[in-house]
XYZ file of C-alpha atoms in Angstrom:
538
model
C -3.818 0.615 -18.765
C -1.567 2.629 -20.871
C 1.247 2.221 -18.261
C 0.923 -1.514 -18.196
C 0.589 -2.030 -21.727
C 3.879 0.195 -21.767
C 5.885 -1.914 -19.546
C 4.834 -5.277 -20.638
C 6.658 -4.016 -24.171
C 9.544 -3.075 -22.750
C 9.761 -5.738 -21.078
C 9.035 -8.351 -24.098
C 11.726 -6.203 -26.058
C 14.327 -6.743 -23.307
C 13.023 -10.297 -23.462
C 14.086 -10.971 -26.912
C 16.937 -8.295 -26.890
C 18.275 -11.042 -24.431
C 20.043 -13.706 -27.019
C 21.960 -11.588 -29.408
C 23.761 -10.191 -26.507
C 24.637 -13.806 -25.625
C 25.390 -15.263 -28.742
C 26.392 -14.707 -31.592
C 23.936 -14.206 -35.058
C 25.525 -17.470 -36.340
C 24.483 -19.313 -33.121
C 21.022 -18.047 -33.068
C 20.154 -18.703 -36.883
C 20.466 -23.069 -36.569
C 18.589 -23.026 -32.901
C 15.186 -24.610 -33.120
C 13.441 -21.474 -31.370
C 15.474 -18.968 -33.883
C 11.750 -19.099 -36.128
C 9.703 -18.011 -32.835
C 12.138 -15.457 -31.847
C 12.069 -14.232 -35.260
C 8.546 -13.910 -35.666
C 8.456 -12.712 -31.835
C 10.623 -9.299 -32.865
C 8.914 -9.100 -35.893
C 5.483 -8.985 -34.165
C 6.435 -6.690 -31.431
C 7.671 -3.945 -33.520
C 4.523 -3.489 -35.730
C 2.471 -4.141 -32.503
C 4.797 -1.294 -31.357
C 4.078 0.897 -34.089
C 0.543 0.194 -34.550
C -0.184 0.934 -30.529
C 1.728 4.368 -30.930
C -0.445 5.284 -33.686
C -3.602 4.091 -31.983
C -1.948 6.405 -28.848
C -1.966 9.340 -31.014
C -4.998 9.349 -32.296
C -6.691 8.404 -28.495
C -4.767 11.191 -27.983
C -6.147 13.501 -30.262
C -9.436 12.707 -29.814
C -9.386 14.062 -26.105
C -8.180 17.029 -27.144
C -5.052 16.715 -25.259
C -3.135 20.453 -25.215
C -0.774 20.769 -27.892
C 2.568 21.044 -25.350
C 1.281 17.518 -24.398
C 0.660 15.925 -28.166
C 3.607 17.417 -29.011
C 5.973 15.132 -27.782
C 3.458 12.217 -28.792
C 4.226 12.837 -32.605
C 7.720 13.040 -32.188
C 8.034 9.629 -30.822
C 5.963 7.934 -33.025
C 7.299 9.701 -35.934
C 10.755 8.676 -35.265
C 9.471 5.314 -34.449
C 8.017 5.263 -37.975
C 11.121 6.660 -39.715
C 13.741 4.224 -37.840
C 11.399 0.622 -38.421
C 10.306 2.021 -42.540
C 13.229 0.589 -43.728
C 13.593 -2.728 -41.832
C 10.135 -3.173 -42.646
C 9.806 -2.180 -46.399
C 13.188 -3.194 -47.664
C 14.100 -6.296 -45.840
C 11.051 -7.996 -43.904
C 8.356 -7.475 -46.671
C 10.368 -8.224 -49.188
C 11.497 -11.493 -47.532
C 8.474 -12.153 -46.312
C 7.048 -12.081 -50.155
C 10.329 -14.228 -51.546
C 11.683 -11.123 -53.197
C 15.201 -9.394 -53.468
C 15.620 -7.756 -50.112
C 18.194 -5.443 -48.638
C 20.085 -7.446 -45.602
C 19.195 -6.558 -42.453
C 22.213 -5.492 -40.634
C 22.312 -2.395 -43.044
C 18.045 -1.720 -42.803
C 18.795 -2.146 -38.773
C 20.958 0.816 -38.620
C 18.042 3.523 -39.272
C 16.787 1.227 -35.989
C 19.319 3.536 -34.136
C 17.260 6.946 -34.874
C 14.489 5.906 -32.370
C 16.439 6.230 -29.322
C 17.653 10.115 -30.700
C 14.011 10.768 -31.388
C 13.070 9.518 -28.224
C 15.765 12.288 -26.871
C 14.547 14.955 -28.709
C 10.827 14.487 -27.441
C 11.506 14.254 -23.576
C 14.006 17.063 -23.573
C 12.782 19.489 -26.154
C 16.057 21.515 -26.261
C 15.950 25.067 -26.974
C 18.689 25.381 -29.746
C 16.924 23.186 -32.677
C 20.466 22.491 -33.940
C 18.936 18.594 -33.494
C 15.489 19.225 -34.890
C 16.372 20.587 -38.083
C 18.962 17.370 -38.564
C 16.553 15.529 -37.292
C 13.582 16.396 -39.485
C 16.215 16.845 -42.849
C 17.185 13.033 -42.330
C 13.718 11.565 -42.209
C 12.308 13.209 -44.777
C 15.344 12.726 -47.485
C 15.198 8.785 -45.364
C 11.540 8.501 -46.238
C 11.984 10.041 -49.936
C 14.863 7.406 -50.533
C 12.541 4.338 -48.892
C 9.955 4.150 -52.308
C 13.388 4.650 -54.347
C 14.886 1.324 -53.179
C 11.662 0.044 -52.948
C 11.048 0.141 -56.533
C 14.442 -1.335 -56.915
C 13.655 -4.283 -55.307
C 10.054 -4.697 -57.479
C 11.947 -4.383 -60.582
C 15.050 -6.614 -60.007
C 12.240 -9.236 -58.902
C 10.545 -8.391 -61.791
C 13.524 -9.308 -64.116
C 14.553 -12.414 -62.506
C 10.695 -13.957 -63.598
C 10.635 -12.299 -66.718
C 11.959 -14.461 -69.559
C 14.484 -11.887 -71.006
C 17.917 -11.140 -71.070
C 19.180 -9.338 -68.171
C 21.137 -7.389 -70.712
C 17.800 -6.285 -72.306
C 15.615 -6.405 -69.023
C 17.653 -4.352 -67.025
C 18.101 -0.876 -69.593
C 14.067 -0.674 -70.218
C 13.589 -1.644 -66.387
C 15.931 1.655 -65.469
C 14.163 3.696 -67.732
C 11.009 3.056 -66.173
C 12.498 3.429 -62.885
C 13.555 6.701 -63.927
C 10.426 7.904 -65.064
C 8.380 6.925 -62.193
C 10.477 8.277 -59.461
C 10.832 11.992 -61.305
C 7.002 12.218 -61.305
C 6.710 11.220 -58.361
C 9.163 12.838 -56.482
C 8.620 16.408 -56.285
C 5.142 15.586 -54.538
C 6.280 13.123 -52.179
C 8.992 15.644 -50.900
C 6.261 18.318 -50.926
C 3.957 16.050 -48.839
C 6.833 14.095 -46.876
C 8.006 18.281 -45.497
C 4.043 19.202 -44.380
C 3.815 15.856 -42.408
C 6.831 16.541 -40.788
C 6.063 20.453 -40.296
C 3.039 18.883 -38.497
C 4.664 16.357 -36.201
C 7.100 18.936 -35.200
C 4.376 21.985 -34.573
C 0.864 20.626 -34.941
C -1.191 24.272 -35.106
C 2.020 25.765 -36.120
C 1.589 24.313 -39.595
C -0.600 27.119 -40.630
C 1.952 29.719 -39.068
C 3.257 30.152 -42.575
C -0.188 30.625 -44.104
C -0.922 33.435 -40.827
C 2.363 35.544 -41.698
C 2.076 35.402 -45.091
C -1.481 36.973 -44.510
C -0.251 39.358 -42.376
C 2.966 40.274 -44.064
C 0.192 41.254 -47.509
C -2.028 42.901 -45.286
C 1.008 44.560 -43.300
C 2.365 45.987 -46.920
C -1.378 48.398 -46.836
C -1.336 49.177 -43.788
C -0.659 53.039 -43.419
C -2.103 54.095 -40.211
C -1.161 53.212 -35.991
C -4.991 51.776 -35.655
C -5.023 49.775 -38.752
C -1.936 47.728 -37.807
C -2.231 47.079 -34.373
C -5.737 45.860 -35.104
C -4.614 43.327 -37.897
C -0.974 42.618 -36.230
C -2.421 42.085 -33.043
C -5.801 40.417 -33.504
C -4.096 37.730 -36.486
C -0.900 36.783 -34.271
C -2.843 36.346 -30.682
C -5.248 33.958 -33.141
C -3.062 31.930 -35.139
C -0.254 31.549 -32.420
C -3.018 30.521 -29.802
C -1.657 33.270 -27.561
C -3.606 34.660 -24.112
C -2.632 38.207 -25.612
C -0.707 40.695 -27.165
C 0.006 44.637 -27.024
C 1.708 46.615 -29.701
C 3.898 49.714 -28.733
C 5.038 52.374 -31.763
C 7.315 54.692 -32.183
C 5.859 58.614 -31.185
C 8.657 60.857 -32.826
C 12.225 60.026 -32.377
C 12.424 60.150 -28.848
C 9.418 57.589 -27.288
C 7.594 54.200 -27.576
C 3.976 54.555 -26.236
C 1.548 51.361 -26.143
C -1.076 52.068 -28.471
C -3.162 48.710 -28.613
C -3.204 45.491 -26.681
C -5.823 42.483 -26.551
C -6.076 40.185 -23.766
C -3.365 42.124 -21.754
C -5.372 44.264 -19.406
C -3.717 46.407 -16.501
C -3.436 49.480 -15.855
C 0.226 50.099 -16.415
C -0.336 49.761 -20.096
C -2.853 52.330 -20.448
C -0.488 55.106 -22.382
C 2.406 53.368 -20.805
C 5.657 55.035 -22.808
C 9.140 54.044 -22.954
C 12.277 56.060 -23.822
C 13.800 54.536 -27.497
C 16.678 54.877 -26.081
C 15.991 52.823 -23.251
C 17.830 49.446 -22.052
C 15.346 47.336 -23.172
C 15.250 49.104 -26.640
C 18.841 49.158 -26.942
C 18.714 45.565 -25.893
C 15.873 44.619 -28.550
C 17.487 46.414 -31.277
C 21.459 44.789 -30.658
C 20.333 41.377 -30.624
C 17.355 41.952 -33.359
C 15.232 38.964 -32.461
C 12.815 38.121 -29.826
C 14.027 37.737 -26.617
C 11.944 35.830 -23.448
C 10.684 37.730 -20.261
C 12.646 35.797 -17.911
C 15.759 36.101 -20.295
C 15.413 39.867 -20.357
C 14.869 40.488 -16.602
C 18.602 38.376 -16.174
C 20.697 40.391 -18.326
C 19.183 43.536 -17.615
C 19.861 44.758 -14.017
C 17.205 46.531 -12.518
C 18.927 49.779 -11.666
C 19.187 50.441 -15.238
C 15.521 49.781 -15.966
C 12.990 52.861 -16.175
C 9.546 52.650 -13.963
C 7.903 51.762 -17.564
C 10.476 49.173 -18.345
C 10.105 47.743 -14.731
C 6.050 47.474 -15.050
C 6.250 45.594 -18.175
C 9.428 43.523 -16.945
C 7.093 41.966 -14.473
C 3.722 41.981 -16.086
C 2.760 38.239 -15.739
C 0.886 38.498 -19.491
C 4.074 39.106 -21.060
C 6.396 36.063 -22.310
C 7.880 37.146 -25.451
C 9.550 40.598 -26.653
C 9.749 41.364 -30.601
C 11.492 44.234 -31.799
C 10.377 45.805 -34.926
C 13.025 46.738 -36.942
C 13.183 48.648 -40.481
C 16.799 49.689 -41.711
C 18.602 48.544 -38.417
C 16.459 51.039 -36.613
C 13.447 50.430 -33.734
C 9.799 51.433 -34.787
C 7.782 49.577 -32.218
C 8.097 46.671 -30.104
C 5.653 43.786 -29.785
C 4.507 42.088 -26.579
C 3.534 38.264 -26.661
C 1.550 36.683 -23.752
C 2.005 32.833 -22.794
C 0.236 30.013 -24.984
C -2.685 29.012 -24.034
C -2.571 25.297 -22.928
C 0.686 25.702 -21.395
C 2.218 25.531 -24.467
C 5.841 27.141 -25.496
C 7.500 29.215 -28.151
C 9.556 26.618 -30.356
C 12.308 27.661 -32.192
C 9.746 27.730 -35.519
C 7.614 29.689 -33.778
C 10.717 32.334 -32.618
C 11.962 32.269 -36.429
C 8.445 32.951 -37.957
C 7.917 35.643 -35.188
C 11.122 37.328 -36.364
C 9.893 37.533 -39.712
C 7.006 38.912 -38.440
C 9.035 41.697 -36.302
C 10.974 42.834 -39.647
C 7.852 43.067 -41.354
C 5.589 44.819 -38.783
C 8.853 46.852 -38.589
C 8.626 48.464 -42.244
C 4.703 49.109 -41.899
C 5.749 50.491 -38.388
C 8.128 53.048 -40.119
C 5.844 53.298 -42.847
C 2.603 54.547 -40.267
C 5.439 56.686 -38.441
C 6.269 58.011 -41.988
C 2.600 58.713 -42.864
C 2.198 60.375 -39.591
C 4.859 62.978 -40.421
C 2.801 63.497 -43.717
C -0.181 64.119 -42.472
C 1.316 66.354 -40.236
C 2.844 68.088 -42.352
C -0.231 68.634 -44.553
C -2.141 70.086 -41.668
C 0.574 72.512 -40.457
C 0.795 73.826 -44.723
C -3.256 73.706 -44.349
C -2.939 75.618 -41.115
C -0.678 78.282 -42.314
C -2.431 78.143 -46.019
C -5.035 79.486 -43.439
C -3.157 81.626 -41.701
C -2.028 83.395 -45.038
C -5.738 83.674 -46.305
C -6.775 85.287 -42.831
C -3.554 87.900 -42.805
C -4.158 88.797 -46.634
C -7.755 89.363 -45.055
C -7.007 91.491 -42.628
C -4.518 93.076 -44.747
C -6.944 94.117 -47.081
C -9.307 95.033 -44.608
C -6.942 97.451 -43.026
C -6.030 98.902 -46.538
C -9.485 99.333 -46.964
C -10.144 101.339 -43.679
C -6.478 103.476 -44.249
C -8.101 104.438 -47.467
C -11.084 104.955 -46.474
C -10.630 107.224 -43.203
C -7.867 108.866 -44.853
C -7.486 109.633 -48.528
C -11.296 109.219 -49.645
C -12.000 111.437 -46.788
C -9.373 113.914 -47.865
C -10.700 113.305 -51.312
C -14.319 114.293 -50.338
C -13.139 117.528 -47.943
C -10.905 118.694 -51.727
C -14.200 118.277 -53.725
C -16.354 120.602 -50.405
C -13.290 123.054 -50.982
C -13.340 123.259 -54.683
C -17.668 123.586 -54.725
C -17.133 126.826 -52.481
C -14.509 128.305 -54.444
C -16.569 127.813 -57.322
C -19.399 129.344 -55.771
C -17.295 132.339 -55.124
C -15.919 132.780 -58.382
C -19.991 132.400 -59.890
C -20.583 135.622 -61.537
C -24.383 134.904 -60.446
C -23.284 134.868 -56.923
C -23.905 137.769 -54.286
C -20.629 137.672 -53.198
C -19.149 139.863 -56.767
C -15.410 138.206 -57.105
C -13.208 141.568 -55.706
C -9.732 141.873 -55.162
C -10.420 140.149 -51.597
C -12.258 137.739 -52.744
C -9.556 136.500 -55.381
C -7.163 136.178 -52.489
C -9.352 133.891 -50.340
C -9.432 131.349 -53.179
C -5.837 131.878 -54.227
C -5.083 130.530 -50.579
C -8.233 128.024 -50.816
C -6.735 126.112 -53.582
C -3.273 126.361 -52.182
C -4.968 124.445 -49.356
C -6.298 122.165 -51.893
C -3.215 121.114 -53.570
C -1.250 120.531 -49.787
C -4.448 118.366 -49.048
C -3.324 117.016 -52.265
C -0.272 116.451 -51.752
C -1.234 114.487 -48.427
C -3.831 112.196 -50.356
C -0.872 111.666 -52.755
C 1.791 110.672 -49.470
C -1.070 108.828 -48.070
C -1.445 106.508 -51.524
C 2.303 106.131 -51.564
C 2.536 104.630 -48.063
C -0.198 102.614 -48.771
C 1.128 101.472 -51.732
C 4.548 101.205 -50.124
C 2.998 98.719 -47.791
C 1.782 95.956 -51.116
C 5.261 96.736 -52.142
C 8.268 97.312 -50.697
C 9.871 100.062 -52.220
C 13.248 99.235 -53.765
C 13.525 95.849 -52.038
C 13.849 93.925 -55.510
C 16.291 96.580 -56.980
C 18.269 97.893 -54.106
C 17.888 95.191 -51.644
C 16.607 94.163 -48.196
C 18.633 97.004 -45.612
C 18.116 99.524 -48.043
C 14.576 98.322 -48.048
C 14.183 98.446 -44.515
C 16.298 101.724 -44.268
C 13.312 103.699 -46.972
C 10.861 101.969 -44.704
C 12.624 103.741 -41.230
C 12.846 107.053 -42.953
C 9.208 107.249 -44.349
C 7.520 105.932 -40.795
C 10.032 108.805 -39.052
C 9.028 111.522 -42.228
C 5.014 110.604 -41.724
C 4.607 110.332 -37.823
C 7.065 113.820 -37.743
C 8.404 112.642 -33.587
C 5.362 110.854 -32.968
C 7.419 107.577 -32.935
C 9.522 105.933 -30.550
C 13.258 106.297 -31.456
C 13.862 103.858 -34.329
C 17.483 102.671 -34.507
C 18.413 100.201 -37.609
C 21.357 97.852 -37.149
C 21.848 96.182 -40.411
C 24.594 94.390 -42.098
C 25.190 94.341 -45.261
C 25.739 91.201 -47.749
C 22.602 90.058 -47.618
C 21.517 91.109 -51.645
C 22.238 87.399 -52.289
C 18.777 86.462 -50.542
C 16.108 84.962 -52.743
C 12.912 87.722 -53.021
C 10.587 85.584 -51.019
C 13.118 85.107 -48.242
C 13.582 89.138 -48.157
C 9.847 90.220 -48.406
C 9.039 87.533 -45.901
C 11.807 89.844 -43.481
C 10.838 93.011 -44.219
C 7.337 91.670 -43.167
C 8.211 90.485 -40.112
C 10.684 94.147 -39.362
C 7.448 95.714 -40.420
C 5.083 94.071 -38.331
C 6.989 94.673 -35.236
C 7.555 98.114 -35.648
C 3.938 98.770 -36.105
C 3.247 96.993 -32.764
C 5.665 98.218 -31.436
C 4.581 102.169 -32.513
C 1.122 101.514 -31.766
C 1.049 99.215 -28.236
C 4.741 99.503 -26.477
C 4.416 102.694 -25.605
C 8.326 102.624 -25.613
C 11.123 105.514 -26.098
C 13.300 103.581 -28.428
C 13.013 100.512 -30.827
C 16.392 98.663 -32.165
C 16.104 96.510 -35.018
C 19.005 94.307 -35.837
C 19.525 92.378 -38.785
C 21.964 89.877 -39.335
């Protein structure tokens, strides 16, 4: 029914199309049938109009799939936009006896139809035409009330009993007025019906990224933002699905989230961000089509990960994220559902999307290499607590087997030489006697003497000895010399290899090397069993 109903108005319109290309206007206007043709045209373009309108909504109502209805609104859109000003500024207002603009300049916006009519069937891919198209019908349609109100006031002033002189000033001010109120919102409204004709769905796109670009600004951690990225574009883009690879280090993309794209070449699938693709994606900086990839990228230089996903039948669309000219992640679109396309709206708004997703991309990768960082300083905060530990435990134990016990043995000595000397004491004090504790307590001050070396070296282990004053070789040379002097050959052979020059060195930076010299030569004395040790230090 639609088909004949189609072809009977093509056929009326070639009908009456048929005497103007015979004749000329002149000829037409005195015939007797020049009223009935009139009327005829007249009545087949709103019956034109009004049946595409009545199409639409039919349309609508079945809930035809949006690549489908698409096309619908175009063509009656530009239907509306090329008859508007035949029928507001020259048939109404002859129709009603008032001033009217002529028709052969109102007929001219007649000649849009045919290049909305183009527009529709083809759908090119460059929108070079939309966006002309779409400018001139909505500054057309903001002009149309403009004139209209011309037309109302100039009939106005030719019934109203004043002087044109005086009619015609207040009559412009009042045009004036009217048409600044009113047209700001008629502009506003005039661009979200044509946003609509041209994308349907795609009308809320703006309302979906702005969303996602304030929710994208919070977002500080890998889960977090492919859950909202992911979950918000697959939704308001009507998508089949989506997967989300990020940036691991400097060196690697890994898919980390992906919804409605299941296979098991995405499970931890990784790419190189060096890779052709990547180098590809981040070059041309906006999204680039499956089929378009897999034709300028030959195969041989493809990786098996860029091959799998090159050929995954979910994936239509690739989006780079970018932050600073640099690649944080890259963002796989599956098909439209309804067998609908990308347009070139939806490939702008999704390159917003890319460079946004692309700073909370290097923001997560940023916060990753905090948190890091926080748990290596926790681990070797740690680290320092346990080695200060076990420092102090072993300081503890050296004290404890050695000087305390030498300590305890000195105050055993000095009871029995007391004992001795006791005037109460069987044994009387002779010349003998006096001897044995002359050489007890020259016993007692070597032990002494040990106790005394023993507190040293354990001092000398808390604190370098002349490190701060003298420097870190002569600090490590002292440190040699003592371990040689106390061990008396016990020790492998020590030999020291150290430059000089390095006095400059902050104190933190020198104690954290003499720990490190004296660490390894106590492992190496204890567990090496070796016959010589060389420490160099350069």
């Amino acid at each position: 029914r639609t088909r004949a109903v189609v072809m009977l108005l093509f056929g009326l319109a070639l009908a009456l199309s048929v005497p103007p290309l015979l004749r000329s206007y002149a000829y037409i206007e005195v015939q007797t049938w020049y009223p009935a043709w009139r009327n005829g045209v007249r009545f087949l373009a709103i019956v034109s109009l009004v049946l595409s309108v009545v199409w639409i909504v039919l349309s609508w109502r079945r809930g035809w799939p949006e690549v489908r209805m698409r096309p619908i609104r175009i063509v009656v859109y530009g239907d509306a936009i090329a008859l508007l000003p035949l029928a507001l500024l020259s048939l109404l207002p002859d129709t009603l006896g008032m001033a009217y603009v002529p028709y052969e300049i109102t007929l001219f916006a007649a000649l849009l139809s045919p290049v909305f009519y183009y527009y529709a069937l083809l759908m090119p891919v460059s929108d070079w035409l939309g966006l002309r198209l779409r400018a001139v019908s909505v500054h057309l349609a903001l002009g149309l009330p403009a004139v209209l109100l011309v037309l109302v006031m100039a009939s106005v002033v030719e019934r109203v009993p004043l002087s044109p002189l005086t009619a015609w000033p207040v009559a412009a001010m009042g045009l004036g007025v009217v048409f600044s109120l009113m047209a700001a919102p008629l502009h506003r409204w005039l661009m979200r019906l044509t946003d609509w004709v041209w994308f349907g769905r795609a009308t809320g796109y703006d309302l979906v990224v702005d969303k996602l670009a304030e929710s994208l600004a919070t977002t500080l951690d890998r889960a977090s933002l492919g859950r909202r990225l992911l979950s918000d574009l697959t939704e308001g883009f009507n998508l089949a699905g989506s997967a989300l690879l990020l940036r691991e280090g400097a060196f690697c993309l890994r898919v980390v989230q992906s919804v409605g794209i299941t296979s098991p070449t995405l499970d931890g699938l990784a790419l190189e961000a060096d890779s052709a693709v990547a180098r590809r994606l981040r070059s041309e900086a906006q999204p680039e089509a499956q089929d378009h990839l897999r034709g300028v990228l030959p195969a041989r230089q493809l990786s098996s990960g860029e091959g799998a996903l090159l050929t995954h039948p979910g994936v239509a669309l690739w989006i780079p994220l970018l932050s600073g000219g640099d690649l944080y992640g890259l963002l796989l679109l599956g098909p439209k559902k309804d067998g609908d396309f990308f347009t070139p709206e939806d490939l702008r708004l999704l390159t917003l999307v890319g460079y946004r997703a692309g700073t909370a991309a290097h923001n997560v990768l940023l916060m990753d290499e905090v948190k890091r960082s926080r748990e290596e300083l926790a681990k070797a905060h740690q680290e320092l607590l346990d080695a200060g530990d076990r420092e102090s435990r072993r300081l503890a134990q050296d004290l404890h087997d050695g000087a305390v016990q030498e300590l305890l043995a000195v105050t055993f000595q000095l009871a029995r030489a007391r004992r001795r000397l006791n005037p109460e004491s069987e044994d009387q004090p002779d010349e003998a006697a006096a001897r044995m504790v002359a050489d007890g307590l020259e016993e007692l001050r070597r032990q002494l003497l040990e106790v005394v070396g023993q507190l040293r070296s354990s001092i000398g282990d808390l604190r370098p000895a002349g490190l701060e004053e003298l420097g870190l070789a002569a600090a490590l040379r002292a440190y040699v010399s003592r371990l040689e002097r106390e061990h008396d050959g016990q020790l492998p052979r020590i030999e020291l290899a150290v430059s000089e020059g390095h006095n400059h060195l902050p104190n933190r930076v020198s104690l954290c090397l003499f720990r490190v010299a004296q660490e390894a030569l106590r492992n190496a004395s204890r567990h090496s069993e070796a016959s010589r040790v060389q420490v160099t230090l350069e």
